[in-house]
mmCIF file of C-alpha atoms in Angstrom:
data_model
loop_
_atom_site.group_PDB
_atom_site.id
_atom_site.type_symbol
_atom_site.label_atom_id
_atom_site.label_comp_id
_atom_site.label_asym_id
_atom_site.label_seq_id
_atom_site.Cartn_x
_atom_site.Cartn_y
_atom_site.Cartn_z
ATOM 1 C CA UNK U 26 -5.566 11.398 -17.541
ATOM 2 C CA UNK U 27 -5.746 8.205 -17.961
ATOM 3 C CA UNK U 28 -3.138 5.441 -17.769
ATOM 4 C CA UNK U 29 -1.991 2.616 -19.623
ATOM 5 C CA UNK U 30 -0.817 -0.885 -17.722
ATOM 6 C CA UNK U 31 -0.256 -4.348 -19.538
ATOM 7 C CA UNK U 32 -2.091 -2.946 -22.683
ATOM 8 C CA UNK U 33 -5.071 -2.403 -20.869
ATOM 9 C CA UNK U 34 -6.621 1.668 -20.627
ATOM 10 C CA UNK U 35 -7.218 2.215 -16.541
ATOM 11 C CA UNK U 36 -9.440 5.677 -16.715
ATOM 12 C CA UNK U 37 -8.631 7.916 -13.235
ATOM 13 C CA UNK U 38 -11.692 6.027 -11.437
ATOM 14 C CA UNK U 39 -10.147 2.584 -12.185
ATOM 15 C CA UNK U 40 -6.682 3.930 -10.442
ATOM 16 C CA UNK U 41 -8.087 5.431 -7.601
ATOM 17 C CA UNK U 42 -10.397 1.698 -6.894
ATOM 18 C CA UNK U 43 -7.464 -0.405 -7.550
ATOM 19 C CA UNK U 44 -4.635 1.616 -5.791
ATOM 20 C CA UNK U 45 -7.063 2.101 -2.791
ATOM 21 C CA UNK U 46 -7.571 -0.977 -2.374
ATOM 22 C CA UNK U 47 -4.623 -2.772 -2.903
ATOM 23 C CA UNK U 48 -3.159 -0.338 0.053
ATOM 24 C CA UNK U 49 -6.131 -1.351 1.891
ATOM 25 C CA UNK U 50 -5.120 -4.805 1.676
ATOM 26 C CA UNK U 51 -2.122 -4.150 3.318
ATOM 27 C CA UNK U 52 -3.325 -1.124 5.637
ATOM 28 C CA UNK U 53 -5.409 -4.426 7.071
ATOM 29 C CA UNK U 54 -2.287 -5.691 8.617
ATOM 30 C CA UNK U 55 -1.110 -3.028 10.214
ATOM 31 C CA UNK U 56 -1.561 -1.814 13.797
ATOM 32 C CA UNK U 57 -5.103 -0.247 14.077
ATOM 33 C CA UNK U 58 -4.674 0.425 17.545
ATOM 34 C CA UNK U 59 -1.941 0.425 20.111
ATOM 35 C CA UNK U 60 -2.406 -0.456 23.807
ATOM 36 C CA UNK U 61 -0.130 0.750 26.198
ATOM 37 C CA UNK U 62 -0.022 -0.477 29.732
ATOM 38 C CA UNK U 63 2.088 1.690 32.662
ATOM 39 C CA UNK U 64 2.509 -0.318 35.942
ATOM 40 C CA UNK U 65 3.235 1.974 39.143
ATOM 41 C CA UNK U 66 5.761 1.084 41.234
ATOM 42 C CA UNK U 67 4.439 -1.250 44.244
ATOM 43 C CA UNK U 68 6.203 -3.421 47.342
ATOM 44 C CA UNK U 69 9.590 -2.369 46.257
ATOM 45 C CA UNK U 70 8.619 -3.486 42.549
ATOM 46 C CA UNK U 71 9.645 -1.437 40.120
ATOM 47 C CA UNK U 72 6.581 -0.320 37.870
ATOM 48 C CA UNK U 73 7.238 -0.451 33.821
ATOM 49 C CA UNK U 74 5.599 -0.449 30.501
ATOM 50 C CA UNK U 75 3.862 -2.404 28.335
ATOM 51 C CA UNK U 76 2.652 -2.213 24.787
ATOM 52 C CA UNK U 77 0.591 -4.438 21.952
ATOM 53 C CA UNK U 78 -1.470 -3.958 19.053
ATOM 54 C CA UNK U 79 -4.096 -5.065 17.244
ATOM 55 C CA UNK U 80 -4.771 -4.995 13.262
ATOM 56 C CA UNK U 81 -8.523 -5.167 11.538
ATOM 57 C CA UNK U 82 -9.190 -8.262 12.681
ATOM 58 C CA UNK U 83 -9.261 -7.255 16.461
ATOM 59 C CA UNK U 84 -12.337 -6.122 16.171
ATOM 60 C CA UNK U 85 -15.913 -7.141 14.361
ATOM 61 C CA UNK U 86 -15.901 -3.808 12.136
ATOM 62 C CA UNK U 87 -12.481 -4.691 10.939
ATOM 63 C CA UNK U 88 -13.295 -8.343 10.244
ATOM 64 C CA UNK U 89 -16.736 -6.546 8.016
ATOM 65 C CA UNK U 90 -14.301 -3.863 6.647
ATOM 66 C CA UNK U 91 -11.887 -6.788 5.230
ATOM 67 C CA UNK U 92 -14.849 -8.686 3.776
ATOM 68 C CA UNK U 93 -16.358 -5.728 2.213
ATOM 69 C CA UNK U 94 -12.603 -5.367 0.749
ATOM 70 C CA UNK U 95 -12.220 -8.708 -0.667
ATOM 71 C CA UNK U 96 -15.524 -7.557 -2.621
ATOM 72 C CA UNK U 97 -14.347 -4.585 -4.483
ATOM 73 C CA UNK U 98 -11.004 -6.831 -5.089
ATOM 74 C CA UNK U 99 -12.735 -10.013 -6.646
ATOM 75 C CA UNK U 100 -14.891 -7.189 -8.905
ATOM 76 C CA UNK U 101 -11.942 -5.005 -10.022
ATOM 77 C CA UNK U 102 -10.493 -8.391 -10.805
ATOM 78 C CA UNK U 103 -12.891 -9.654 -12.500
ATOM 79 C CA UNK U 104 -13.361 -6.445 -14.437
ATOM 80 C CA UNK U 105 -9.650 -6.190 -15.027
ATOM 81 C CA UNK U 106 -8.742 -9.924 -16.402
ATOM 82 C CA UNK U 107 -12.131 -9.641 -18.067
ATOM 83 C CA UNK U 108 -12.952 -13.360 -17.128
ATOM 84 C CA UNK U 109 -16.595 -14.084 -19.003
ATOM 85 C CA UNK U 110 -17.768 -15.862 -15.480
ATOM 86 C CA UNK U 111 -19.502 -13.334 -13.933
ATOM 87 C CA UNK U 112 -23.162 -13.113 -13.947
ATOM 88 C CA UNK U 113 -24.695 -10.104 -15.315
ATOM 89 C CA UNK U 114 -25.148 -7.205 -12.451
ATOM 90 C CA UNK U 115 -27.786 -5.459 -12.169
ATOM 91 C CA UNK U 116 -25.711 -2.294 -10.070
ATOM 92 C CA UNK U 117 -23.644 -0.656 -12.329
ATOM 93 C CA UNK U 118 -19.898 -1.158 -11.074
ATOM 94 C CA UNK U 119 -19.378 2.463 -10.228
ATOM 95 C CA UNK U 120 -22.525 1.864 -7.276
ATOM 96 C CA UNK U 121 -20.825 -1.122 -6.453
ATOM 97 C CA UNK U 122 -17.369 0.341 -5.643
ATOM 98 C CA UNK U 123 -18.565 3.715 -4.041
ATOM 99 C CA UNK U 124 -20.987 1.746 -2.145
ATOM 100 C CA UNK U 125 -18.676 -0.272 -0.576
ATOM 101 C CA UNK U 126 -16.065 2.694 -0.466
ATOM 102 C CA UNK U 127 -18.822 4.403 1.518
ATOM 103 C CA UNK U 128 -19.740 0.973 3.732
ATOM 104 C CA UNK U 129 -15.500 0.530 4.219
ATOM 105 C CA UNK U 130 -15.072 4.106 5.735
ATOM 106 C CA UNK U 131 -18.189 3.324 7.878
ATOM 107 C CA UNK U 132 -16.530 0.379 9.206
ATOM 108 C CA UNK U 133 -13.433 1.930 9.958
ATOM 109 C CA UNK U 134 -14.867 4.544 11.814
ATOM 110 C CA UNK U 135 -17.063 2.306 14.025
ATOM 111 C CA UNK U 136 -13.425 0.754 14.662
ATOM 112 C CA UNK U 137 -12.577 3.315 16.731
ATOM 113 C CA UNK U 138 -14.889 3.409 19.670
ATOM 114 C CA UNK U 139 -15.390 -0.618 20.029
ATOM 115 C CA UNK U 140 -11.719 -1.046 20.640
ATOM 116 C CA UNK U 141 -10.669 2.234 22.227
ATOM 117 C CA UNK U 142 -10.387 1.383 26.095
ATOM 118 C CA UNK U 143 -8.390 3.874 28.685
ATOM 119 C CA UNK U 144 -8.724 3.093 32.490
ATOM 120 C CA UNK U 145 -6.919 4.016 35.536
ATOM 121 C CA UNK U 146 -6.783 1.098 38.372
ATOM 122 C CA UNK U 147 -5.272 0.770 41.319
ATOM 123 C CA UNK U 148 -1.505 0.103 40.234
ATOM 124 C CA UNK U 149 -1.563 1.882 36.812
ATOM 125 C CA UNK U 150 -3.138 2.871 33.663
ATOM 126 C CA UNK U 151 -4.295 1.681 30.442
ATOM 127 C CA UNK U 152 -4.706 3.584 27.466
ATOM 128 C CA UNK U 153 -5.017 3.266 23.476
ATOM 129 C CA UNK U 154 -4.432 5.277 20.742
ATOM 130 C CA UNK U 155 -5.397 4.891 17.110
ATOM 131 C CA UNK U 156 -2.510 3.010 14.630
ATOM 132 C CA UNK U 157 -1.497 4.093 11.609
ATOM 133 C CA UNK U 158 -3.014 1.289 9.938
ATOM 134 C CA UNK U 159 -6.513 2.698 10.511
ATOM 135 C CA UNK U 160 -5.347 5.948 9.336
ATOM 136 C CA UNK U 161 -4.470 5.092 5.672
ATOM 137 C CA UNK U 162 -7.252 1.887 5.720
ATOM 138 C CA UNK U 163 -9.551 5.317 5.959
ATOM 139 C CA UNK U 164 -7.906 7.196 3.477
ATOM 140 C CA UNK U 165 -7.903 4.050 1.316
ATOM 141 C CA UNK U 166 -11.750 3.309 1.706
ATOM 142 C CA UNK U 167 -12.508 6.852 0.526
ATOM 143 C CA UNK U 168 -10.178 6.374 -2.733
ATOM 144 C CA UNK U 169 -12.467 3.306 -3.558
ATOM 145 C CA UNK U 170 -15.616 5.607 -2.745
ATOM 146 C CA UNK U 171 -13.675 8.556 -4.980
ATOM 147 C CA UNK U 172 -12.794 6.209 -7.384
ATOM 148 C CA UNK U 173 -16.555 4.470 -7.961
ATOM 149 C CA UNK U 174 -17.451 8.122 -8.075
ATOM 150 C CA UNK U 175 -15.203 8.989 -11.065
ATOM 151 C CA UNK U 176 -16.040 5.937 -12.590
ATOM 152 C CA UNK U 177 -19.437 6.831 -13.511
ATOM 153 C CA UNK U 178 -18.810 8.088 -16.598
ATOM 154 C CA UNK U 179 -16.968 4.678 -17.769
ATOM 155 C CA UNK U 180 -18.393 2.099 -20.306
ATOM 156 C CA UNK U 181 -19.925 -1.284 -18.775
ATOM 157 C CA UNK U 182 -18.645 -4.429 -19.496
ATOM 158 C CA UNK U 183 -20.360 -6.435 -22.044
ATOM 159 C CA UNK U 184 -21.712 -9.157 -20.076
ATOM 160 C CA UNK U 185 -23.668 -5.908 -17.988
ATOM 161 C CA UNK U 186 -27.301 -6.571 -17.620
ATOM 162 C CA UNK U 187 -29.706 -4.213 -19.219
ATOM 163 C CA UNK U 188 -31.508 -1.680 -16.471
ATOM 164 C CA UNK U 189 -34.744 -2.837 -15.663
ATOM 165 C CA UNK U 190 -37.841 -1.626 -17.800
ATOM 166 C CA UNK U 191 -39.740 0.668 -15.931
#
């Protein structure tokens, strides 16, 4: 069903690319992964806890899974101000968005065992557990890949390139 916003038609795949990734934008921000450190009492020291966290950009597939994101936004915006100053594609924009839905989930996946770390020592532990952040950043990236899917059956944009000739 689709919806109307500001005049403009948004067809289901058009919702599903814009909402996921405006709450990826903001999934981006949030803890990703939580370290928690436990001290052991030592010396007559009392032992205690510590905690911190770390968003996408505490690791390299977060940093790639932002950039990817900032993609899809600058195209959806593009496609939904309808600014003339985009060079013809050659991808149709459903590729384009399920591609990089596909490439985002990737990313955030790969997120999970470059920054997971758990270690016993000598006077305590270390451990980490996966944020929520990553949680809906995942669910996000496969809205965008939903989204380009359902979006195949959308018109182009003028300005669209011809397919090759074969």
């Amino acid at each position: 069903m689709p919806l109307d916003v500001a005049g403009k038609r948004l067809s289901n795949g058009d919702v599903a690319v814009g909402g996921g990734a405006a709450v990826a934008l903001i999934a981006s921000f949030l803890p990703w992964t939580t370290y928690t450190q436990t001290l052991q009492p030592a010396f007559g020291i009392p032992g205690g806890t510590s905690s911190n966290s770390v968003n996408a950009f505490g690791g390299w597939s977060g940093g790639l899974f932002f950039l990817v994101l900032l993609v899809v936004l600058v195209l959806f915006a593009v496609r939904w101000f309808g600014w003339e100053g985009l060079p013809a594609l050659t991808v149709a924009d459903f590729k384009i968005y399920a591609g990089a839905g596909a490439v985002m989930v990737l990313l955030a996946l790969l997120f999970i065992p470059t920054t997971s770390n758990s270690d016993s020592y000598l006077n305590g532990t270390l451990s980490s557990s996966t944020g929520a952040g990553l949680i809906i950043a995942l669910l996000a990236a496969l809205a965008i890949c939903v989204g380009g899917y359902l979006k195949r059956e959308d018109s182009q944009p003028a300005n669209q390139a011809p397919p090759p000739a074969a």
